[in-house]
mmCIF file of C-alpha atoms and ligand atoms in Angstrom:
data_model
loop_
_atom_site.group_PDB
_atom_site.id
_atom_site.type_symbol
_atom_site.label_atom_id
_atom_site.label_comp_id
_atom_site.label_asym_id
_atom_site.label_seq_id
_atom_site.Cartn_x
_atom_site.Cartn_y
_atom_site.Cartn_z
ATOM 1 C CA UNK A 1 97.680 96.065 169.819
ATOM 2 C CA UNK A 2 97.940 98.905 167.304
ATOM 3 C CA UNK A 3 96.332 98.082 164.198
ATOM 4 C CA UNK A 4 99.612 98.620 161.318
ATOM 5 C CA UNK A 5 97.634 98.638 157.577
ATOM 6 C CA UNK A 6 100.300 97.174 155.713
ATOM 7 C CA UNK A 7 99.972 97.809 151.765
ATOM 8 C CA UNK A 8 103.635 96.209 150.898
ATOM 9 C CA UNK A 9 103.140 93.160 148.907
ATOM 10 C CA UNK A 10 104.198 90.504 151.957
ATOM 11 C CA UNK A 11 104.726 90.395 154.802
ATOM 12 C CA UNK A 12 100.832 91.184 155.245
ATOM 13 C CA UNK A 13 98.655 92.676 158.009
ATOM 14 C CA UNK A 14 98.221 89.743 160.614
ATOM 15 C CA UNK A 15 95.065 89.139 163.131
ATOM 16 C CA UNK A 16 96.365 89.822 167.192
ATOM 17 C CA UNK A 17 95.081 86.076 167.239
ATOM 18 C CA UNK A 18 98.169 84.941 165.013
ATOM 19 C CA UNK A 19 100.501 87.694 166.778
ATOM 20 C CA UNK A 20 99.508 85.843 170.196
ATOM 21 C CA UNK A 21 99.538 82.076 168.771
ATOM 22 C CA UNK A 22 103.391 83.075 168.877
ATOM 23 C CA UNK A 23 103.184 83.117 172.954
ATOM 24 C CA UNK A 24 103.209 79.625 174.059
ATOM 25 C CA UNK A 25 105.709 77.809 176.298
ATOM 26 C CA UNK A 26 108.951 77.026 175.249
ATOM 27 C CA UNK A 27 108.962 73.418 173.447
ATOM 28 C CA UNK A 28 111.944 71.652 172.350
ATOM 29 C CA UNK A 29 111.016 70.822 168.645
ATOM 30 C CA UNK A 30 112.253 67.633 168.943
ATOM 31 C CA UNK A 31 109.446 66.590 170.664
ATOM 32 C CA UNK A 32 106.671 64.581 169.329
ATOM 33 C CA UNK A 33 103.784 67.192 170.018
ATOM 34 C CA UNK A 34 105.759 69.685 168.032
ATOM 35 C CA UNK A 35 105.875 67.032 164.962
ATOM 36 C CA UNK A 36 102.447 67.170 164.998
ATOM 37 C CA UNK A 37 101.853 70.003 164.423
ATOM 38 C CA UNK A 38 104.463 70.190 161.952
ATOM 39 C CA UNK A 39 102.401 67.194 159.871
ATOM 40 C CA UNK A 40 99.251 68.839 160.566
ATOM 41 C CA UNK A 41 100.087 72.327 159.071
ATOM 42 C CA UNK A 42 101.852 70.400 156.009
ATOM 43 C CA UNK A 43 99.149 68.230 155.125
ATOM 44 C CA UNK A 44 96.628 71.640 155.741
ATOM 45 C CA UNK A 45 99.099 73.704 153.003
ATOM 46 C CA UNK A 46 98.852 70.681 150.507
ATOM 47 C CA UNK A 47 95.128 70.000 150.717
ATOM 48 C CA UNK A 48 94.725 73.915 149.340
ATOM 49 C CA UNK A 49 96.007 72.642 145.839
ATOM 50 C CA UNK A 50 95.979 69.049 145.914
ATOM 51 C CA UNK A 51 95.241 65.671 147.416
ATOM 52 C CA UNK A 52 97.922 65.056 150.074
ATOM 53 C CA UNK A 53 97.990 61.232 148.517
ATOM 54 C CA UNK A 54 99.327 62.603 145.508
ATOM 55 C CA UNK A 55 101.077 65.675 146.605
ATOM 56 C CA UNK A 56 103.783 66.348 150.013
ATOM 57 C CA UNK A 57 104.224 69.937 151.487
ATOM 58 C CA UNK A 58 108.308 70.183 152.065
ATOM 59 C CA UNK A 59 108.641 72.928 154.893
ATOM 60 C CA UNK A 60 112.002 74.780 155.223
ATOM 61 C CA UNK A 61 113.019 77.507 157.426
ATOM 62 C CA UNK A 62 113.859 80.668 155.663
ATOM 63 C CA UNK A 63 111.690 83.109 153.729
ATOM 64 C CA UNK A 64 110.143 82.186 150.628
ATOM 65 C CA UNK A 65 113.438 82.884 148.230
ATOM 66 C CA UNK A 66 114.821 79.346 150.042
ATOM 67 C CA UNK A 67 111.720 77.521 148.634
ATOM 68 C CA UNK A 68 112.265 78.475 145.191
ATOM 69 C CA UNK A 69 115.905 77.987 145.203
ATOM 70 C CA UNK A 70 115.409 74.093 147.063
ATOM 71 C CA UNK A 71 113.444 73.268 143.412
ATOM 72 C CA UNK A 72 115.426 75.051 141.064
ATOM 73 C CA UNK A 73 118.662 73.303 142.919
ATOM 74 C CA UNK A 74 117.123 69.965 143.679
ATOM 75 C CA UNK A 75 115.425 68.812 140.848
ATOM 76 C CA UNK A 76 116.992 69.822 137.426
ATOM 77 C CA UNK A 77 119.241 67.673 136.123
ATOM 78 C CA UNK A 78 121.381 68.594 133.127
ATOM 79 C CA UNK A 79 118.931 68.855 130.984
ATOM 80 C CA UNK A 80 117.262 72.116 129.973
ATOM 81 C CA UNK A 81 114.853 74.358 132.329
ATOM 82 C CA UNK A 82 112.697 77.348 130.703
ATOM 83 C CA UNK A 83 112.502 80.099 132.598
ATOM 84 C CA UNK A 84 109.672 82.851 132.075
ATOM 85 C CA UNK A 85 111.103 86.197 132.756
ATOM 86 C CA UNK A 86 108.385 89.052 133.452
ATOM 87 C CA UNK A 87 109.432 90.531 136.038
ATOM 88 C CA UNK A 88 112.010 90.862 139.231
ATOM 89 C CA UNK A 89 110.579 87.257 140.428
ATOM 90 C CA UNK A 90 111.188 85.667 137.350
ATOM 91 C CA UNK A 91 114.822 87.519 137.090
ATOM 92 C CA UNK A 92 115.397 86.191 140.364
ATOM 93 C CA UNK A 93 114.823 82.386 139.340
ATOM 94 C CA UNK A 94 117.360 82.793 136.472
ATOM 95 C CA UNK A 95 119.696 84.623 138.657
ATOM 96 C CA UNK A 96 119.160 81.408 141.524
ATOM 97 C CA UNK A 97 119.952 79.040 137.939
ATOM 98 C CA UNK A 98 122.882 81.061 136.988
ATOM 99 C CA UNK A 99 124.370 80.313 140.390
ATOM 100 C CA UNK A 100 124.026 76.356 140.482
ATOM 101 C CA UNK A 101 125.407 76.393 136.553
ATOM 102 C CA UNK A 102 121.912 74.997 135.454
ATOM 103 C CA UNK A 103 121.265 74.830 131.679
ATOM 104 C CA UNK A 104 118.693 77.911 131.110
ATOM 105 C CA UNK A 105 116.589 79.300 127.965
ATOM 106 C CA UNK A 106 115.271 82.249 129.015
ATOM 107 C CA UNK A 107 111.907 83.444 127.945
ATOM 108 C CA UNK A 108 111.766 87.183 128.095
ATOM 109 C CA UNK A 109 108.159 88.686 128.017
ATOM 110 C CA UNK A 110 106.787 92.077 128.684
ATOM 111 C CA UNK A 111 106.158 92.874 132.421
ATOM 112 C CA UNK A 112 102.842 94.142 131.727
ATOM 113 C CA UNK A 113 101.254 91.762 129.013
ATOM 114 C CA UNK A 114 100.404 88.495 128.652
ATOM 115 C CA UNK A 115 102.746 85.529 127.813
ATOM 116 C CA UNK A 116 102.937 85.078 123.915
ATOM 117 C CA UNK A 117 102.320 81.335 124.252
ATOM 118 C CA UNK A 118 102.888 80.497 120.808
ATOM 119 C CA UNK A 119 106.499 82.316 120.886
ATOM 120 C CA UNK A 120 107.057 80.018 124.244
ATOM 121 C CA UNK A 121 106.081 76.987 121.943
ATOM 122 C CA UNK A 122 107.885 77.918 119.308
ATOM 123 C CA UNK A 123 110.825 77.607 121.995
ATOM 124 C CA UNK A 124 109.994 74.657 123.043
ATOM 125 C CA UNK A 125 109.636 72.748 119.384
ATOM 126 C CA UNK A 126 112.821 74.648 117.876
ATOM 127 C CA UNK A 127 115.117 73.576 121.180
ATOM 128 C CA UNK A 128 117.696 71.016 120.104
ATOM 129 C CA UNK A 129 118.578 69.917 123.488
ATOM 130 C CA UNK A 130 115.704 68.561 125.862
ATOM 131 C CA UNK A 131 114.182 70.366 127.740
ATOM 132 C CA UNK A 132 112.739 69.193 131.298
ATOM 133 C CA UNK A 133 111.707 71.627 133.447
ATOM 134 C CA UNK A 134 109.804 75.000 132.707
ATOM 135 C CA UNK A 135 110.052 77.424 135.840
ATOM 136 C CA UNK A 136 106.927 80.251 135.699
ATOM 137 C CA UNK A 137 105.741 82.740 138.372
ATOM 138 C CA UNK A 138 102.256 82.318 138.809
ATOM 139 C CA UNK A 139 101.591 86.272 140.217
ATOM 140 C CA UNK A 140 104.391 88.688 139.175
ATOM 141 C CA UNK A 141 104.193 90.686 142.843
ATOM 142 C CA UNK A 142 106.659 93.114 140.130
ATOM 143 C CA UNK A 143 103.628 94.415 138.548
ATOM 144 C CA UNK A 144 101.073 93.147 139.470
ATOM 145 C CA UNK A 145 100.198 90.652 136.570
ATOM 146 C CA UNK A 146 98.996 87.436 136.234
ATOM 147 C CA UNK A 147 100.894 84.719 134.627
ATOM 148 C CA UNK A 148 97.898 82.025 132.594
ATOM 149 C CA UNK A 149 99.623 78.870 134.798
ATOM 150 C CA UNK A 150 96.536 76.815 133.388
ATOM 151 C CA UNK A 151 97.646 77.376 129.764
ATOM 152 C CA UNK A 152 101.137 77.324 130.090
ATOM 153 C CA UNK A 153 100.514 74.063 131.948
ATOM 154 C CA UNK A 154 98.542 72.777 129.032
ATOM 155 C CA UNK A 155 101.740 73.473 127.009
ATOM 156 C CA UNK A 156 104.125 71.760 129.314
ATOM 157 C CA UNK A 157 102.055 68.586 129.302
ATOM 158 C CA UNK A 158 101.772 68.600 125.586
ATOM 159 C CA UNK A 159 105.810 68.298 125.457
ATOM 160 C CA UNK A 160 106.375 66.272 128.191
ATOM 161 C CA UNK A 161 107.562 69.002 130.570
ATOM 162 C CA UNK A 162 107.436 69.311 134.318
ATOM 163 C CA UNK A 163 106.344 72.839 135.295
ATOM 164 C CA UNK A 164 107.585 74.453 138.530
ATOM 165 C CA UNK A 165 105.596 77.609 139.575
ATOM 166 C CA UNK A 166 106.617 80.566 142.164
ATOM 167 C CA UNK A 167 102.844 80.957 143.836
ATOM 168 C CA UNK A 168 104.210 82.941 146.864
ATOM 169 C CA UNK A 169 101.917 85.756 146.344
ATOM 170 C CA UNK A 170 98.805 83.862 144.823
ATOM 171 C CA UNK A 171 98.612 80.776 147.266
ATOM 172 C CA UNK A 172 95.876 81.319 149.268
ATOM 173 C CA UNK A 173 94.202 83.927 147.128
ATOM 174 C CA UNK A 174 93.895 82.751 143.670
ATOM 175 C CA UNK A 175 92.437 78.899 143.353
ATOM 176 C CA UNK A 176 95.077 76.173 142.269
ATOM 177 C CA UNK A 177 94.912 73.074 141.559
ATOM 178 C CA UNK A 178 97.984 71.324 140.920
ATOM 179 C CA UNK A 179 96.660 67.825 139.328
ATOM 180 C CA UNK A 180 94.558 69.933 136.600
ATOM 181 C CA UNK A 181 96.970 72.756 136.070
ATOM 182 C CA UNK A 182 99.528 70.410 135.652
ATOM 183 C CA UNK A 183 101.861 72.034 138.101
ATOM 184 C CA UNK A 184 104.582 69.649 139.445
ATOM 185 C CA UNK A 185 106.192 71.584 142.244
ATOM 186 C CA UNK A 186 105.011 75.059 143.428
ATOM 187 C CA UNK A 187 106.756 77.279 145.796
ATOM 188 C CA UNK A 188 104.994 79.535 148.505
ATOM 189 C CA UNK A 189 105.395 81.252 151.920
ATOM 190 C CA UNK A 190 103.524 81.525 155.159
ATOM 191 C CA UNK A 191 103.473 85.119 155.317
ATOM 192 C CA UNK A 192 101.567 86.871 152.509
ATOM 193 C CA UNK A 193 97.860 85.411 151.509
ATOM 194 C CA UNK A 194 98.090 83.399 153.975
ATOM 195 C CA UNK A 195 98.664 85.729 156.794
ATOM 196 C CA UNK A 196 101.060 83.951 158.940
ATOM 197 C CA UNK A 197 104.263 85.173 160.617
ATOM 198 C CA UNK A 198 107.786 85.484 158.051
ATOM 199 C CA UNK A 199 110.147 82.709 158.369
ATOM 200 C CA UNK A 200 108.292 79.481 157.144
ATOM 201 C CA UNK A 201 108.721 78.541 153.022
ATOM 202 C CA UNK A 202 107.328 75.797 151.760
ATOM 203 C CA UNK A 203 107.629 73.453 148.431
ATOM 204 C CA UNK A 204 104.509 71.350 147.527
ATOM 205 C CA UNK A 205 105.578 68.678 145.422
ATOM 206 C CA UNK A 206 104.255 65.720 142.993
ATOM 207 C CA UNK A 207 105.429 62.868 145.387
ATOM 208 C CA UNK A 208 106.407 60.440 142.780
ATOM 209 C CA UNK A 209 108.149 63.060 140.758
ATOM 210 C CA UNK A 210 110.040 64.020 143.885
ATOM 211 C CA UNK A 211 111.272 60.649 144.825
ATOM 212 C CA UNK A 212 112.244 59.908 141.190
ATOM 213 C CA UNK A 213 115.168 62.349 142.218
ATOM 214 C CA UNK A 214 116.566 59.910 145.007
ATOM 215 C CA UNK A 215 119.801 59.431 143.366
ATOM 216 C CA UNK A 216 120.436 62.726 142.432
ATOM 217 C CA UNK A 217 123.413 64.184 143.717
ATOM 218 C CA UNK A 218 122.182 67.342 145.473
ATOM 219 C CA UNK A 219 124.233 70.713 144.446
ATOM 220 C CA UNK A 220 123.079 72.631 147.957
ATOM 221 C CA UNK A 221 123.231 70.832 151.229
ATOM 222 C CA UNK A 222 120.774 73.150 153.122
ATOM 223 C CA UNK A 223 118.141 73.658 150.749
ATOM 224 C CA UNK A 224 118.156 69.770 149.259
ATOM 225 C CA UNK A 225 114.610 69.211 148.724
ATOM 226 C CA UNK A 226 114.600 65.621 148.595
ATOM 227 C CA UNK A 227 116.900 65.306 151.746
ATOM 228 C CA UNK A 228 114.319 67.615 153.356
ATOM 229 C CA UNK A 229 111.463 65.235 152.366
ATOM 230 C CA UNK A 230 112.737 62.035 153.272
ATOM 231 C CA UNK A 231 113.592 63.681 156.847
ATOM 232 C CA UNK A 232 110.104 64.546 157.606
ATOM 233 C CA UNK A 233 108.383 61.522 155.990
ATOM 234 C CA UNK A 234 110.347 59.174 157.838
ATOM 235 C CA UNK A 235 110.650 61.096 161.388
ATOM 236 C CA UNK A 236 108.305 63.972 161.233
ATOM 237 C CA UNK A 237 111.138 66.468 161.762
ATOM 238 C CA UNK A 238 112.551 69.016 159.568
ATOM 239 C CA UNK A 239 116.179 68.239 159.098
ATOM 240 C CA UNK A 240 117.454 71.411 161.200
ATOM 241 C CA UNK A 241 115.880 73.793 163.545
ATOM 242 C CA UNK A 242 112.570 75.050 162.659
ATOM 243 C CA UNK A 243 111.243 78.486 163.495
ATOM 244 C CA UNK A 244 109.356 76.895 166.686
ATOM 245 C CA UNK A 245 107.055 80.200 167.338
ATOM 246 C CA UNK A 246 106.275 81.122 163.675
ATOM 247 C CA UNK A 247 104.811 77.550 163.440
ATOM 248 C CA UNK A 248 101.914 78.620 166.115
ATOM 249 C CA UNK A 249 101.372 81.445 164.065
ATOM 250 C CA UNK A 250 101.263 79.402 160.759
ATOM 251 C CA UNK A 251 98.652 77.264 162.725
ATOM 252 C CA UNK A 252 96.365 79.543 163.639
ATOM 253 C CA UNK A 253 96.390 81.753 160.366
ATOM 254 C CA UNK A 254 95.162 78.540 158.808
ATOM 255 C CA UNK A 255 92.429 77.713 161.051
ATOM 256 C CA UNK A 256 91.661 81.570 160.164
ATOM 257 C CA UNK A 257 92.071 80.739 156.294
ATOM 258 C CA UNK A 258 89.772 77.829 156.523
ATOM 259 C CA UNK A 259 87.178 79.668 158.635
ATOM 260 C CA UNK A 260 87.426 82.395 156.029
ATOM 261 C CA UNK A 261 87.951 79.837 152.866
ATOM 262 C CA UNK A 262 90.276 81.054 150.211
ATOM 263 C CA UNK A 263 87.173 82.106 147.910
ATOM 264 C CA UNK A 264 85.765 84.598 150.079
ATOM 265 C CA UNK A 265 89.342 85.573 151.109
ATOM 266 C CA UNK A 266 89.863 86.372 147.410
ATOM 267 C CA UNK A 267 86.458 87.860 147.344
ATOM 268 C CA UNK A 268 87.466 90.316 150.144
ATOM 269 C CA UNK A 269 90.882 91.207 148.525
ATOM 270 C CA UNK A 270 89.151 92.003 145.139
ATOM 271 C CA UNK A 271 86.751 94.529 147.518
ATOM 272 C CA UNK A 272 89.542 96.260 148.401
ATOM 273 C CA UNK A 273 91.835 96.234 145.279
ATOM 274 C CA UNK A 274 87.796 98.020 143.435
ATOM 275 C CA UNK A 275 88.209 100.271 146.088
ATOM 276 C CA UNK A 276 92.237 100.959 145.168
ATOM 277 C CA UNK A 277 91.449 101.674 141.358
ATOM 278 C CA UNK A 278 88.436 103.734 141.753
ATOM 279 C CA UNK A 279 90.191 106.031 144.124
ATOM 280 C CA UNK A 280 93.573 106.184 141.922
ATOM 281 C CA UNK A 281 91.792 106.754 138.501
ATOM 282 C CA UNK A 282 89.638 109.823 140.762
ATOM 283 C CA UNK A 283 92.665 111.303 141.679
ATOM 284 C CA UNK A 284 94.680 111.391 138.143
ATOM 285 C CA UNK A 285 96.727 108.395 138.675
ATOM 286 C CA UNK A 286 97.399 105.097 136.701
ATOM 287 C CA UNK A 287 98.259 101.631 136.834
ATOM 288 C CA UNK A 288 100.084 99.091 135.066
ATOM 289 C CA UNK A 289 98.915 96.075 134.074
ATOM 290 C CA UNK A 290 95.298 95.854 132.509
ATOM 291 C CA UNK A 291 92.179 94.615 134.441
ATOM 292 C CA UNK A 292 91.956 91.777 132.375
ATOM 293 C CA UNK A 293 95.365 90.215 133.355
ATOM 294 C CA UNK A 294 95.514 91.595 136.771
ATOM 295 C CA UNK A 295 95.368 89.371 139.866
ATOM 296 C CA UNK A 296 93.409 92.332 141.886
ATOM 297 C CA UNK A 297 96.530 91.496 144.436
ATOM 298 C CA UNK A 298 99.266 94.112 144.258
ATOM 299 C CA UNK A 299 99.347 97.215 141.891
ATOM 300 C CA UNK A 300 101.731 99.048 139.973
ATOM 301 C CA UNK A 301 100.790 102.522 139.885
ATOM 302 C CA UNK A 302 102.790 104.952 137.637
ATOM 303 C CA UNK A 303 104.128 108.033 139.927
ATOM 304 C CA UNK A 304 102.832 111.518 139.536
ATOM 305 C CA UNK A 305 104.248 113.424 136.698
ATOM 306 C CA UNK A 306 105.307 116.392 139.291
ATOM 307 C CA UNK A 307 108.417 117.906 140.581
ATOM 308 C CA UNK A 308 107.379 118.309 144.193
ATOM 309 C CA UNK A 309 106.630 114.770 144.124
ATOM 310 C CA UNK A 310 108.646 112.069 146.357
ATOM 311 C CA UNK A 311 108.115 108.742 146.979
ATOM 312 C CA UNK A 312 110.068 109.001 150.142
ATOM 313 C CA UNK A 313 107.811 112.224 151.655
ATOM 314 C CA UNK A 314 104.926 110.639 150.533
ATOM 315 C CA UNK A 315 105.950 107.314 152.161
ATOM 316 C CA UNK A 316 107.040 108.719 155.564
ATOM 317 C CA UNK A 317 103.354 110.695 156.100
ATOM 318 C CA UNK A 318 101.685 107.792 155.343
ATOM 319 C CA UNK A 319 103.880 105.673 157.858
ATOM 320 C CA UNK A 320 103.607 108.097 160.266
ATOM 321 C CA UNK A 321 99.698 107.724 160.365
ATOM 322 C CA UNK A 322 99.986 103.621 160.718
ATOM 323 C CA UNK A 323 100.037 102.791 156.730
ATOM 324 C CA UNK A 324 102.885 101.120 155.000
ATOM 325 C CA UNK A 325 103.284 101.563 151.334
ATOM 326 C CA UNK A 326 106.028 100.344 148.871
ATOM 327 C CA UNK A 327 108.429 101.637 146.210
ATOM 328 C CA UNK A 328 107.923 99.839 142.435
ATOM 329 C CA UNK A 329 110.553 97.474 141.096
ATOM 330 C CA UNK A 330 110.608 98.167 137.643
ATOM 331 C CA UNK A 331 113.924 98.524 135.587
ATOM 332 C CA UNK A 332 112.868 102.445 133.247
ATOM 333 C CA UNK A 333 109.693 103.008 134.491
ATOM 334 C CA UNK A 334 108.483 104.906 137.687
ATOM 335 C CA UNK A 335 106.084 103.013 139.539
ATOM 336 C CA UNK A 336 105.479 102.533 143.389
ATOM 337 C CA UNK A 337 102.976 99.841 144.595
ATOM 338 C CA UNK A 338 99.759 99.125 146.534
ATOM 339 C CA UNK A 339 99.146 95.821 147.711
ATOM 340 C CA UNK A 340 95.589 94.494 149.733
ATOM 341 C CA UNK A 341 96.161 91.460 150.912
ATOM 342 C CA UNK A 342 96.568 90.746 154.660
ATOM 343 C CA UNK A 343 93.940 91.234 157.356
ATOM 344 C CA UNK A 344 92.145 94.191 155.903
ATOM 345 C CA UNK A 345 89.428 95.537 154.129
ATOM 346 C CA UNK A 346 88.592 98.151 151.733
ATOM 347 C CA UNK A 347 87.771 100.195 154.525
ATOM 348 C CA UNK A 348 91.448 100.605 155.056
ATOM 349 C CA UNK A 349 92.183 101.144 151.883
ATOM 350 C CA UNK A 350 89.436 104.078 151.738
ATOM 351 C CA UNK A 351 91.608 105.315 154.650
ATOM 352 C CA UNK A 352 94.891 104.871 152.544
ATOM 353 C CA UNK A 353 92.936 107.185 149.369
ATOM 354 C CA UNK A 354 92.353 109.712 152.120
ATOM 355 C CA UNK A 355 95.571 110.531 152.577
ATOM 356 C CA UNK A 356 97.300 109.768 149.301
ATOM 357 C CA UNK A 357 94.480 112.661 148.167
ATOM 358 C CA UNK A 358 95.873 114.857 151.248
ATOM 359 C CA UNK A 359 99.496 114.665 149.666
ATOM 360 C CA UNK A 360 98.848 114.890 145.953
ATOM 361 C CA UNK A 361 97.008 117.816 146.898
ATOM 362 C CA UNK A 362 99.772 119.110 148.464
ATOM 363 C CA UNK A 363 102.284 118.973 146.083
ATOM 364 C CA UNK A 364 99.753 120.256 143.833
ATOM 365 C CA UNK A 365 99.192 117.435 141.856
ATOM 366 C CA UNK A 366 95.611 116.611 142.299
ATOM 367 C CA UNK A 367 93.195 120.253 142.765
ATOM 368 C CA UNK A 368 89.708 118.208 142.474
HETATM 369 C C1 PLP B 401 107.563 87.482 147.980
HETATM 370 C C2 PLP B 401 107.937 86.708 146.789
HETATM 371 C C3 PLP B 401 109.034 85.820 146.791
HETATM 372 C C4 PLP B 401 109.889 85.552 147.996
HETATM 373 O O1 PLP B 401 110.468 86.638 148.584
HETATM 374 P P1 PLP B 401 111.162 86.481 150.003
HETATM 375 O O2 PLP B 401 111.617 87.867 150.301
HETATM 376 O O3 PLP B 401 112.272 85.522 149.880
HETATM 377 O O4 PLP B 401 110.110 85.970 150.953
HETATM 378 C C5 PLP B 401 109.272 85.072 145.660
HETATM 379 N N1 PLP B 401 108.503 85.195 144.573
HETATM 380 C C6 PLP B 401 107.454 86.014 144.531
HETATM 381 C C7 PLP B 401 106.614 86.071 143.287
HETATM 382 C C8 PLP B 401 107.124 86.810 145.623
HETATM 383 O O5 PLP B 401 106.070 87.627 145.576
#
């Protein structure tokens, strides 16, 4: 099959073995073999970041915006939530509170420098009203920087808070460890790091913190995250109709993962991203987010200073010879982005320098 190089943060290249895991007779997912396989992948995504004694993988159909919005619904009560804002992701959790009315306190930060943790502290000790939850992306896909989940967990377990951390584009990359990082329920999809098919999102949860919300009454009916649980623990289905196919695919990608192991994956993706910043700061061009904070994942890159310069032109030659690239998502500043995760190497992204040289030459931005 032809070989797409996909440099948008998510969905990521795939192997043609997870495109053809997809092709398997139909199968009513009713049936117990499909359970199975249901358990099996769920128990596979929780032993990546914890002991499946301690902690459940809740699967949903729906793309990974579902699993963030089944905690943030399901598990505050009316007590306070903190929510980190640093970029679009961390917008998007306080938009997804806004809607369900939940009781916010919103922690703006700069989208390219670290969390000030003793301003979030300061936050937490000066609140007069309790505060229960603190919601935190682990990697801002935005920018490209990386949120210090260990540390703010450290904070969160000095007040007696439950943290709740947006991993979709670390899992599978970046280690975690829920139990030591003090996470409490983490969000994350099968179809960036972990190189499966869109349409699966998943919630991995602190068990006993999850069925301490039994009584709740749930504000969505869909996206109920302790419904959801319940469901599978006590029948091995998913409530309603799972993607069937997408499962295969999640399957296999993990049986690629493990072969691969989520170091070396991480190893390979750093590679690649060494390759990315050489070749930018060659040809003129700058990113974001310091080395020191950057999860070597997806980058920010500031655009050209240069009137013949479009992101569009530049976007539709580089499509046109099999490589996807992706616009930035920054509110005042002109960035587009590179990311290198998926089933490539820095071969491919060697490739990608070779023609973003082509165009900035060009346009007459780059005459090395
Ligand atoms: C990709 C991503 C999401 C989910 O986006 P969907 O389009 O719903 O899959 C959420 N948070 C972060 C940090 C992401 O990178």
């Amino acid at each position: 099959m032809k070989k797409m190089i996909l440099l948008n943060p998510g969905p990521a290249t795939t192997t043609d073995t997870v495109k053809y895991a997809q092709v398997v007779p139909d199968i009513c997912p009713r049936e117990e073999d499909f359970g199975g396989i249901m358990l099996s992948v769920s128990t596979e995504l929780t032993m990546l970041v914890g002991d499946p004694a301690q902690y459940t993988t809740v699967l949903f159909g729906g793309s990974g915006t579902a699993a963030v919005e089944s905690i943030l619904s399901s598990v505050i009560g009316e007590d306070v939530v903190i929510i980190i804002n640093n970029g679009a992701y961390g917008k998007r959790m306080c938009e997804i509170a806004a809607v369900y009315g939940l009781h916010v306190m919103e922690f703006v930060s700069p989208s390219d420098s670290p969390v000030n943790l003793s301003e979030l502290e300061a936050m937490m000790k000066r609140s007069s009203q309790k505060i229960t939850h603190l919601a935190v992306v682990h990697h801002e896909t935005t920018t490209g920087l990386l949120n210090d989940i260990p540390s703010i967990g450290e904070l969160c377990r000095r007040h007696g808070i439950d943290m709740i951390v947006d991993a979709m584009s670390s899992y599978a990359a970046l280690p975690i460890d829920m139990g030591p990082m003090n996470i409490s329920y983490l969000a994350a999809s099968s179809n960036k790091n972990v190189q499966g098919m869109a349409g699966i999102s998943f919630v991995i949860a602190d068990t006993s913190k999850l069925e301490s919300k039994k009584e709740r009454k749930p504000r969505s009916y869909y996206l109920d995250l302790y419904a959801q649980h319940k469901h599978f623990s006590e029948t091995g289905q998913m409530r309603f109709t799972p993607p069937v196919q997408t499962f295969y695919a999640l399957k296999q990608a993990l049986v690629e993962l493990k072969e691969e192991g989520v170091q070396q994956r991480y190893a390979r993706y750093t590679q690649s991203w060494e390759a990315l910043i050489r070749g930018i700061k060659r040809l003129g061009l700058k990113h974001l987010v310091e080395e020191k904070h950057h999860s070597r994942i997806v980058t920010s890159i500031l655009e050209p200073d240069c009137d013949s310069y479009s992101f569009g032109d530049m976007h539709d030659e580089m499509y046109s010879q099999g490589f996807t690239i992706y616009p930035g998502k920054l509110n005042g500043m002109n960035t587009f982005r590179i990311a290198n995760i998926g089933d490539i190497t820095y071969r491919d992204i060697e490739a990608f320098l070779a023609l973003l040289e082509r165009y900035l030459r060009r346009i007459g931005y780059y005459r090395g």
